[in-house]
């Protein structure tokens, strides 16, 4: 219980820090939004009126608190370029990005666990071959090149989907999933290779531990030891890595949405940076950071459930 | 009951054999000691008797007769049938020899899961009895504990309980007290002496410490660089060591005197 309080506390502090930095970077440093909205030809009276309306005359700390409160009340201001409430805008993009991230993560788990945990002997040459293919693919190309490659081969050459033709939100859920599969795969492939390597070295190091030998001394076969002892230990030790992978996908998603023209949070973020739509940028950055922190917290939680030693450590 | 003849263990990665033509025997119901400094090949000897050396890493030759059957002539499946049932093993580091994520009880009763059909209730009953037999206070609590919740001494008692749960003929003890502090060492040794006397399980006790062997073993062998340099009654080894290496070992024992069995 005390652990939960501590964990929530550190979560809150991290998020507060992110919010302060984001606000400082975009609100304080970036100049006058009223000027940006009205252009250089605006009269001083209109500028003053708009500043008043946007609440820009208040001191920075006050504006910060008001903005921070907006994350709870949903009032995050209005987008400069879309003339739409920021929360509405983000809310409409969030599901696509969530789906993309979840799909990619699921693909990583679905492929890397069997490839990493089934011993080389059991699956024989086939599994070895698939593993080598993932390794080659991921070493041959950095993720965004892989994205461009997949987009070109699957989209343009094989016509498995039409790059850029993402279905209108809500009209075609199956079509959305189909479209998202390709960016999700592009993000997953290099991470599958990494995760497989991590799992295999985890299995390797567990197999050299004394408890494996002790189980063998009781008459346990290799398969029995793997199933009953080694897998649990490897999984417990890989949770943190998976949490980091989740965080990485969130970051990689920003770029990959751009490559595949996926109308998600990442794409909104980049276009808002380009148009200096600061209310949107600020809120999107905090939202993505929140997500990354959430992945970390979830990893910690699962870790504690899996490993009794951690539970004891934090109780003390 | 256990007769080791010309045992030789060669790790493929090493030039010289880790065990080189070693012969000794453990009498039925007796305790035989194996002393030697670090790297002399004690663990390699124990692991080859237990069948725990990976064929890919080492080759084992010679004969290991358990009640007349040469273990080295058995298939790996046949050896697994003996492991835990006829031969129990206790390792040096009790904390490392336990799966950190699994409760002690499930590890102690694992041998039952692997040999024969026991219901969950029977397994638990036998595990609690084995823990009590290893003189653990409050076996119920130990049964439910995770390894990190117990002291080294309690873990080693649990390991002994696990190794003896099916009443094997032979118990291999590879430095069972080295990782423990002195008072706990003495307790574990007297526990082993009692179990030997009461259950009649034969034991091979390995240690680098002559005193440990002196306390329990009527007969012992001294090992150096993979070879046995001297074998005989432990008392004689202490009183009149013939080999210079044995003399050195005896001289290194504080007090220098034989005060064992
Ligand atoms: N897996 C291995 N691969 C290669 N050489 C090994 C391996 N295990 C042990 N050896 C070598 O075999 C020799 C005997 O090792 P062994 O572990 O049997 O010694 P020991 O008497 O048990 O020593 P200790 O007191 O340190 O436990 C050593 O020289 C060691 O370096
Ligand atoms: Mg050893």
XYZ file of C-alpha atoms and ligand atoms in Angstrom:
609
model
C 0.000 0.000 0.000
C 2.766 2.372 0.953
C 4.429 1.334 -2.277
C 1.355 2.346 -4.262
C 1.369 5.782 -2.664
C 5.051 6.221 -3.462
C 4.596 5.077 -7.033
C 1.651 7.381 -7.666
C 3.622 10.185 -6.060
C 6.624 9.753 -8.320
C 4.287 9.461 -11.293
C 2.665 12.776 -10.393
C 6.011 14.495 -9.899
C 7.267 13.270 -13.269
C 4.151 14.469 -15.029
C 4.321 17.832 -13.281
C 7.912 18.222 -14.424
C 6.958 17.360 -17.986
C 4.137 19.891 -17.832
C 6.389 22.654 -16.472
C 9.040 22.043 -19.117
C 6.509 21.859 -21.934
C 4.750 24.997 -20.796
C 8.035 26.824 -20.390
C 9.250 25.729 -23.798
C 6.162 26.700 -25.740
C 4.285 29.345 -23.793
C 6.993 31.497 -22.385
C 9.690 31.253 -25.005
C 7.699 31.092 -28.195
C 6.488 34.661 -28.509
C 3.062 36.169 -28.780
C 0.239 33.864 -29.942
C -2.104 36.843 -30.456
C 0.310 38.290 -32.955
C 0.463 34.923 -34.704
C -3.302 34.609 -34.864
C -3.974 38.061 -36.229
C -0.883 38.484 -38.398
C 1.422 41.500 -38.625
C -1.232 43.845 -40.009
C -3.393 43.711 -36.855
C -4.152 46.925 -35.032
C -2.792 47.320 -31.490
C -6.376 47.524 -30.153
C -7.375 44.197 -31.650
C -4.148 42.591 -30.406
C -4.793 43.857 -26.889
C -8.383 42.618 -27.014
C -7.336 39.156 -28.183
C -4.597 38.956 -25.555
C -7.189 39.729 -22.945
C -9.527 37.125 -24.393
C -6.811 34.421 -24.477
C -5.801 35.284 -20.917
C -2.280 36.152 -22.010
C -1.996 39.192 -19.765
C -1.923 37.123 -16.616
C 1.507 36.271 -15.153
C 3.077 33.002 -16.386
C 2.570 30.969 -13.183
C -1.125 31.804 -13.200
C -1.448 30.862 -16.848
C 0.418 27.620 -16.122
C -1.960 26.658 -13.350
C -4.960 27.437 -15.494
C -3.534 25.338 -18.337
C -2.663 22.484 -15.988
C -6.188 22.568 -14.615
C -7.382 22.219 -18.185
C -6.155 18.614 -18.265
C -8.736 17.852 -15.592
C -11.565 20.063 -16.792
C -10.974 19.380 -20.468
C -10.492 23.057 -21.271
C -7.095 23.173 -22.959
C -7.756 26.190 -25.096
C -8.477 26.452 -28.773
C -6.259 25.341 -31.630
C -4.897 28.272 -33.613
C -5.063 26.563 -36.966
C -8.136 24.343 -36.560
C -10.169 26.837 -34.505
C -11.389 23.848 -32.549
C -11.075 23.074 -28.834
C -7.737 21.297 -28.256
C -9.305 18.573 -26.154
C -11.772 17.747 -28.907
C -8.995 17.664 -31.461
C -6.788 15.385 -29.389
C -9.728 13.207 -28.464
C -10.504 12.583 -32.111
C -6.905 11.534 -32.894
C -6.217 9.509 -29.783
C -8.090 6.293 -30.712
C -6.115 5.851 -33.932
C -2.780 6.246 -32.168
C -3.856 3.996 -29.297
C -4.882 1.317 -31.745
C -1.643 1.616 -33.697
C 0.468 1.363 -30.553
C -1.496 -1.554 -29.151
C -1.349 -3.419 -32.465
C 2.373 -2.943 -32.748
C 2.974 -4.050 -29.166
C 0.767 -7.078 -29.655
C 2.669 -8.033 -32.798
C 5.954 -7.739 -30.917
C 4.764 -10.018 -28.133
C 3.071 -12.441 -30.509
C 6.187 -12.968 -32.602
C 9.072 -12.523 -30.218
C 7.854 -14.766 -27.408
C 7.635 -17.961 -29.432
C 10.784 -17.068 -31.369
C 12.706 -16.195 -28.235
C 11.465 -18.856 -25.868
C 11.072 -21.993 -27.964
C 14.471 -23.662 -27.762
C 16.413 -23.833 -31.010
C 16.190 -27.616 -31.047
C 12.414 -27.897 -30.713
C 11.187 -25.709 -33.564
C 14.066 -26.853 -35.709
C 15.171 -25.105 -38.806
C 11.926 -23.204 -39.382
C 12.078 -21.122 -36.219
C 15.775 -20.521 -36.734
C 15.010 -19.254 -40.232
C 12.275 -16.866 -39.108
C 14.555 -15.564 -36.396
C 17.339 -14.936 -38.894
C 14.909 -13.158 -41.223
C 13.812 -10.749 -38.486
C 17.431 -10.101 -37.608
C 18.395 -9.406 -41.214
C 15.414 -7.143 -41.796
C 16.007 -5.074 -38.715
C 19.739 -4.785 -39.170
C 19.476 -3.935 -42.837
C 17.241 -0.913 -42.314
C 16.495 1.694 -39.666
C 12.812 1.771 -38.674
C 11.629 4.635 -40.856
C 13.388 3.209 -43.918
C 11.652 -0.053 -43.135
C 8.420 1.957 -42.948
C 9.012 3.544 -46.318
C 9.968 0.144 -47.738
C 6.855 -1.569 -46.425
C 4.692 1.322 -47.529
C 6.139 1.097 -51.022
C 6.180 -2.704 -51.408
C 2.845 -3.463 -49.742
C 1.120 -0.281 -50.841
C 2.411 0.615 -54.258
C 3.741 -2.674 -55.642
C 1.472 -5.275 -54.061
C -1.509 -2.919 -53.629
C -2.385 -4.436 -50.254
C -3.459 -0.989 -49.089
C -3.519 2.521 -50.454
C -1.014 4.734 -48.656
C -2.668 7.988 -47.682
C -6.216 6.688 -47.994
C -6.963 6.179 -44.315
C -10.713 5.651 -43.903
C -12.687 8.526 -42.386
C -12.798 8.036 -38.631
C -15.698 5.860 -37.509
C -16.896 4.872 -40.961
C -14.871 1.708 -41.491
C -13.290 0.185 -38.345
C -12.118 -2.939 -40.203
C -10.526 -0.801 -42.880
C -8.769 1.250 -40.226
C -7.331 -1.865 -38.618
C -6.224 -3.165 -42.000
C -4.510 0.101 -42.819
C -2.843 0.316 -39.399
C -1.431 -3.184 -39.741
C 1.277 -1.922 -42.092
C 2.681 0.872 -39.914
C 2.326 -1.443 -36.899
C 4.438 -4.081 -38.638
C 7.067 -1.499 -39.572
C 7.437 -0.527 -35.937
C 7.328 -4.092 -34.687
C 9.922 -5.764 -36.895
C 13.086 -4.198 -35.481
C 11.756 -4.551 -31.952
C 10.859 -8.189 -32.463
C 14.492 -8.807 -33.320
C 15.629 -6.937 -30.210
C 13.113 -8.637 -27.940
C 14.014 -12.077 -29.282
C 17.676 -11.405 -28.557
C 16.820 -10.195 -25.059
C 14.658 -13.255 -24.340
C 17.239 -15.689 -25.692
C 20.043 -14.239 -23.650
C 17.681 -14.284 -20.670
C 16.977 -17.990 -21.173
C 20.678 -18.630 -21.673
C 21.644 -16.938 -18.420
C 18.815 -18.583 -16.440
C 19.853 -22.015 -17.717
C 23.249 -21.581 -16.089
C 21.795 -20.929 -12.675
C 21.995 -23.382 -9.821
C 18.248 -23.845 -9.464
C 18.140 -25.363 -12.941
C 20.787 -27.854 -11.901
C 18.889 -28.538 -8.680
C 15.717 -29.300 -10.642
C 17.692 -31.591 -12.959
C 19.035 -33.357 -9.864
C 15.423 -34.138 -8.922
C 14.954 -35.865 -12.257
C 13.380 -33.035 -14.240
C 13.829 -33.031 -18.007
C 15.018 -30.005 -19.930
C 11.507 -29.265 -21.194
C 10.048 -29.555 -17.681
C 12.643 -27.168 -16.258
C 12.056 -24.687 -19.050
C 8.295 -24.755 -18.580
C 8.175 -24.720 -14.824
C 11.151 -22.600 -13.816
C 13.043 -20.862 -16.572
C 10.170 -19.255 -18.481
C 8.703 -17.571 -15.419
C 12.073 -16.167 -14.464
C 12.796 -14.915 -17.959
C 9.362 -13.312 -18.259
C 9.703 -11.626 -14.886
C 13.062 -10.209 -15.875
C 11.818 -9.006 -19.271
C 8.887 -6.944 -18.025
C 10.957 -3.794 -17.647
C 12.292 -4.235 -21.158
C 8.744 -4.568 -22.500
C 7.724 -1.404 -20.670
C 10.559 0.421 -22.379
C 9.556 -1.075 -25.704
C 6.051 0.275 -25.200
C 7.486 3.725 -24.512
C 9.660 3.486 -27.610
C 6.704 2.585 -29.769
C 4.934 5.714 -28.634
C 7.923 7.732 -29.779
C 8.441 5.789 -32.996
C 4.730 6.144 -33.724
C 5.112 9.897 -34.159
C 7.450 9.307 -37.102
C 5.695 6.287 -38.531
C 2.322 8.067 -38.582
C 4.033 10.636 -40.742
C 5.464 8.005 -43.100
C 2.122 6.210 -43.517
C -0.081 9.302 -43.354
C -1.981 7.973 -40.354
C -4.197 10.718 -38.936
C -3.163 10.197 -35.321
C -1.699 12.121 -32.443
C 1.849 11.976 -33.791
C 0.912 13.425 -37.122
C -1.131 16.131 -35.433
C 1.848 16.891 -33.220
C 4.244 17.319 -36.133
C 1.888 19.424 -38.224
C 1.118 21.582 -35.185
C 4.808 22.133 -34.569
C 5.161 23.250 -38.181
C 2.233 25.686 -37.948
C 3.283 26.725 -34.436
C -0.082 25.718 -33.077
C 1.218 25.792 -29.508
C -1.917 24.925 -27.548
C -2.100 21.697 -29.517
C 1.642 20.953 -29.301
C 1.744 21.491 -25.549
C -1.200 19.257 -24.832
C -0.081 16.538 -27.248
C 3.398 16.412 -25.740
C 2.005 16.056 -22.239
C -0.433 13.383 -23.406
C 2.351 11.334 -25.029
C 4.533 11.741 -21.958
C 1.646 10.594 -19.791
C 1.396 7.502 -21.886
C 5.094 6.730 -21.625
C 4.939 7.129 -17.841
C 1.887 4.907 -17.747
C 3.777 2.167 -19.604
C 6.560 2.438 -17.034
C 4.137 2.258 -14.135
C 2.342 -0.722 -15.657
C 5.684 -2.510 -16.083
C 6.524 -1.852 -12.438
C 3.184 -3.202 -11.350
C 3.469 -6.409 -13.385
C 7.027 -6.810 -12.158
C 5.885 -6.714 -8.573
C 3.142 -9.206 -9.234
C 5.633 -11.561 -10.864
C 8.525 -11.260 -8.431
C 8.010 -11.758 -4.696
C 11.463 -10.288 -4.003
C 10.347 -6.885 -5.270
C 7.239 -6.969 -3.114
C 9.411 -7.596 -0.062
C 11.861 -4.859 -0.982
C 9.229 -2.162 -1.082
C 7.390 -3.334 1.981
C 10.453 -2.642 4.096
C 26.838 -49.227 -2.538
C 28.487 -46.508 -4.633
C 31.687 -47.480 -6.291
C 33.564 -45.001 -8.438
C 36.285 -46.543 -10.615
C 38.841 -44.629 -12.637
C 36.493 -41.698 -13.080
C 37.835 -39.158 -15.540
C 36.080 -35.928 -16.470
C 37.339 -33.809 -19.313
C 35.805 -30.400 -20.015
C 36.131 -29.812 -23.726
C 37.239 -26.250 -23.070
C 40.107 -27.300 -20.780
C 43.477 -28.869 -21.581
C 43.847 -31.056 -18.510
C 41.085 -33.303 -17.148
C 39.196 -31.835 -14.168
C 38.972 -35.330 -12.660
C 41.711 -37.797 -13.468
C 41.355 -41.514 -12.742
C 39.585 -41.173 -9.413
C 38.456 -44.300 -7.539
C 36.697 -44.554 -4.188
C 33.645 -46.160 -2.685
C 30.883 -45.072 -0.353
C 29.853 -47.900 1.992
C 26.144 -48.685 2.411
C 24.756 -46.464 5.112
C 28.097 -44.756 5.573
C 29.459 -41.280 4.973
C 32.503 -40.852 2.781
C 34.384 -37.569 2.720
C 36.082 -35.885 -0.201
C 38.449 -33.036 0.682
C 40.411 -30.752 -1.574
C 41.094 -27.142 -2.329
C 39.144 -25.049 -4.783
C 39.410 -26.272 -8.368
C 40.576 -29.747 -7.417
C 37.606 -31.370 -9.175
C 35.259 -32.130 -6.278
C 32.174 -30.632 -7.881
C 32.980 -32.247 -11.208
C 33.106 -35.603 -9.407
C 29.752 -35.036 -7.701
C 28.076 -33.812 -10.879
C 29.206 -36.826 -12.860
C 27.812 -39.157 -10.202
C 24.531 -37.222 -10.261
C 24.491 -37.248 -14.058
C 24.339 -33.464 -14.211
C 27.278 -32.781 -16.484
C 26.229 -31.552 -19.874
C 27.518 -34.008 -22.500
C 28.176 -31.055 -24.784
C 30.561 -29.499 -22.251
C 32.360 -32.504 -20.812
C 33.100 -36.159 -21.423
C 33.008 -38.616 -18.547
C 34.731 -41.990 -18.547
C 35.359 -44.762 -16.037
C 32.676 -46.576 -14.070
C 30.169 -45.334 -11.500
C 28.481 -48.336 -9.936
C 25.353 -47.778 -7.878
C 24.455 -51.136 -6.329
C 26.290 -52.816 -9.152
C 24.684 -50.858 -12.009
C 27.053 -48.698 -14.047
C 25.383 -45.291 -14.209
C 27.548 -44.262 -17.142
C 26.074 -47.044 -19.267
C 22.503 -45.795 -18.756
C 20.579 -43.602 -21.189
C 19.840 -40.053 -20.104
C 16.198 -41.025 -19.621
C 17.137 -43.892 -17.350
C 19.411 -41.593 -15.389
C 16.595 -39.089 -14.919
C 14.531 -41.881 -13.409
C 17.232 -42.336 -10.761
C 17.815 -38.638 -10.159
C 15.938 -37.508 -7.082
C 14.581 -40.995 -6.473
C 17.780 -42.960 -5.801
C 20.269 -40.083 -5.680
C 19.670 -36.764 -3.947
C 21.923 -33.737 -4.301
C 22.514 -30.773 -2.012
C 24.454 -27.850 -3.430
C 26.809 -25.280 -2.023
C 24.692 -22.127 -2.370
C 21.226 -22.836 -0.975
C 19.937 -19.419 -2.076
C 20.981 -19.980 -5.685
C 19.732 -23.555 -5.766
C 16.142 -22.416 -5.207
C 13.968 -20.914 -7.911
C 13.495 -17.359 -6.559
C 9.929 -17.065 -7.894
C 8.554 -20.288 -6.487
C 7.438 -21.054 -2.953
C 9.673 -23.473 -1.040
C 6.908 -26.045 -0.692
C 6.426 -26.483 -4.416
C 10.156 -26.944 -4.888
C 10.470 -29.435 -2.059
C 7.660 -31.561 -3.481
C 8.851 -31.301 -7.068
C 10.546 -34.694 -6.827
C 7.130 -36.213 -6.041
C 5.682 -34.582 -9.128
C 8.428 -36.120 -11.236
C 8.435 -39.630 -9.790
C 5.209 -41.512 -9.269
C 1.667 -40.317 -8.831
C 0.883 -38.351 -5.720
C -2.161 -36.190 -5.193
C -1.608 -32.555 -4.274
C -2.638 -33.314 -0.691
C -0.225 -36.230 -0.461
C 2.561 -34.106 -1.871
C 1.974 -31.404 0.665
C 1.782 -33.873 3.518
C 5.064 -35.487 2.511
C 6.751 -32.116 1.971
C 5.705 -30.910 5.442
C 6.967 -34.156 6.944
C 10.292 -33.810 5.111
C 10.659 -30.201 6.283
C 9.952 -31.254 9.855
C 12.436 -34.091 9.501
C 15.049 -31.488 8.481
C 14.342 -29.840 11.859
C 12.700 -26.753 10.457
C 10.486 -25.084 13.013
C 7.032 -24.236 11.662
C 7.125 -26.304 8.432
C 3.781 -24.796 7.349
C 5.329 -21.352 7.219
C 8.457 -22.565 5.418
C 6.250 -24.385 2.930
C 4.505 -21.121 2.062
C 7.655 -18.950 2.040
C 9.612 -17.686 -0.909
C 13.365 -18.367 -0.866
C 14.310 -14.759 -0.122
C 12.238 -14.881 3.051
C 14.403 -17.573 4.670
C 17.913 -17.577 6.095
C 20.716 -19.554 4.444
C 20.523 -22.222 7.105
C 16.767 -22.660 6.681
C 17.174 -22.828 2.910
C 19.823 -25.481 3.191
C 17.560 -27.480 5.516
C 14.804 -27.132 2.903
C 17.202 -28.338 0.208
C 18.049 -31.339 2.367
C 14.343 -31.991 2.869
C 13.799 -31.797 -0.896
C 16.707 -34.135 -1.596
C 15.510 -36.734 0.914
C 11.746 -36.573 0.313
C 11.723 -39.842 -1.637
C 14.274 -41.510 0.663
C 17.064 -41.962 -1.887
C 19.880 -44.462 -1.278
C 22.585 -41.896 -1.819
C 22.891 -38.248 -0.884
C 25.564 -36.149 -2.586
C 26.550 -33.132 -0.512
C 28.697 -30.634 -2.404
C 30.056 -28.237 0.202
C 26.692 -28.101 1.974
C 27.919 -25.802 4.744
C 30.483 -23.602 2.993
C 28.058 -20.726 2.413
C 26.778 -20.763 6.000
C 28.158 -19.186 9.131
C 29.893 -21.290 11.719
C 27.113 -22.029 14.191
C 24.694 -22.892 11.404
C 27.387 -25.108 9.853
C 27.596 -27.135 13.026
C 23.813 -27.515 13.197
C 23.573 -28.686 9.602
C 26.382 -31.187 10.134
C 24.689 -32.676 13.167
C 21.414 -32.826 11.238
C 23.182 -34.740 8.462
C 24.717 -37.096 11.027
C 21.294 -37.764 12.513
C 19.621 -38.342 9.143
C 22.407 -40.734 8.188
C 21.965 -42.690 11.376
C 18.155 -42.728 11.329
C 17.359 -43.117 7.636
C 20.450 -45.101 6.698
C 21.026 -42.955 3.634
C 24.594 -43.209 2.346
C 26.355 -39.909 1.863
C 29.211 -38.445 -0.092
C 30.288 -35.325 1.760
C 32.434 -32.908 -0.197
C 34.273 -30.059 1.457
C 37.415 -28.026 1.245
C 37.452 -28.029 5.036
C 39.089 -30.999 6.716
C 37.246 -30.300 9.961
C 33.854 -30.667 8.299
C 34.835 -34.034 6.886
C 36.459 -34.974 10.193
C 33.215 -34.428 12.086
C 31.098 -36.797 10.033
C 33.164 -39.140 7.910
C 34.919 -42.238 9.200
C 36.712 -42.525 5.854
C 37.767 -39.871 3.390
C 39.899 -39.129 0.352
C 42.067 -36.118 -0.345
C 41.855 -34.669 -3.836
C 44.320 -32.417 -5.617
C 44.366 -31.340 -9.267
C 41.826 -33.981 -10.235
C 43.591 -36.891 -8.538
C 43.159 -38.594 -5.196
C 46.434 -38.255 -3.355
C 45.452 -40.150 -0.234
C 42.514 -42.277 0.919
C 41.913 -43.819 4.288
C 40.387 -43.513 7.722
C 39.883 -39.865 8.492
C 41.531 -40.228 11.853
C 44.654 -41.655 10.259
C 44.695 -38.853 7.687
C 44.748 -36.358 10.526
C 47.179 -38.154 12.812
C 49.670 -39.369 10.254
C 49.227 -37.703 6.876
C 51.549 -39.341 4.394
C 51.184 -37.147 1.360
C 52.756 -33.669 1.599
C 49.520 -32.077 0.399
C 47.533 -33.766 3.178
C 50.138 -32.557 5.671
C 49.633 -29.034 4.382
C 45.839 -29.353 4.716
C 46.122 -30.684 8.272
C 48.556 -27.941 9.216
C 46.132 -25.313 7.904
C 43.364 -26.426 10.291
C 43.324 -23.986 13.228
C 44.349 -25.834 16.364
C 45.855 -28.446 14.078
C 44.191 -31.289 15.900
C 41.777 -33.966 14.973
C 38.771 -33.583 17.165
C 36.111 -35.315 15.132
C 34.083 -38.483 15.237
N 31.881 -25.920 -17.095
C 33.234 -25.992 -17.060
N 33.948 -25.816 -18.183
C 35.312 -25.887 -18.165
N 36.026 -26.123 -17.069
C 35.372 -26.319 -15.912
C 33.942 -26.252 -15.844
N 33.563 -26.472 -14.572
C 34.714 -26.669 -13.872
N 35.791 -26.577 -14.672
C 37.217 -26.764 -14.271
O 37.350 -28.025 -13.698
C 38.218 -27.979 -12.584
C 37.527 -28.589 -11.387
O 36.431 -27.782 -11.016
P 35.444 -28.153 -9.839
O 34.323 -27.191 -9.875
O 35.119 -29.587 -9.878
O 36.369 -27.856 -8.577
P 35.983 -27.880 -7.048
O 36.950 -28.771 -6.390
O 34.537 -28.190 -6.880
O 36.302 -26.410 -6.590
P 35.461 -25.423 -5.643
O 35.990 -25.623 -4.270
O 35.830 -24.077 -6.189
O 34.021 -25.725 -5.781
C 38.591 -26.544 -12.384
O 39.895 -26.355 -12.883
C 37.599 -25.787 -13.185
O 38.190 -24.626 -13.728
Mg 32.857 -27.116 -6.093
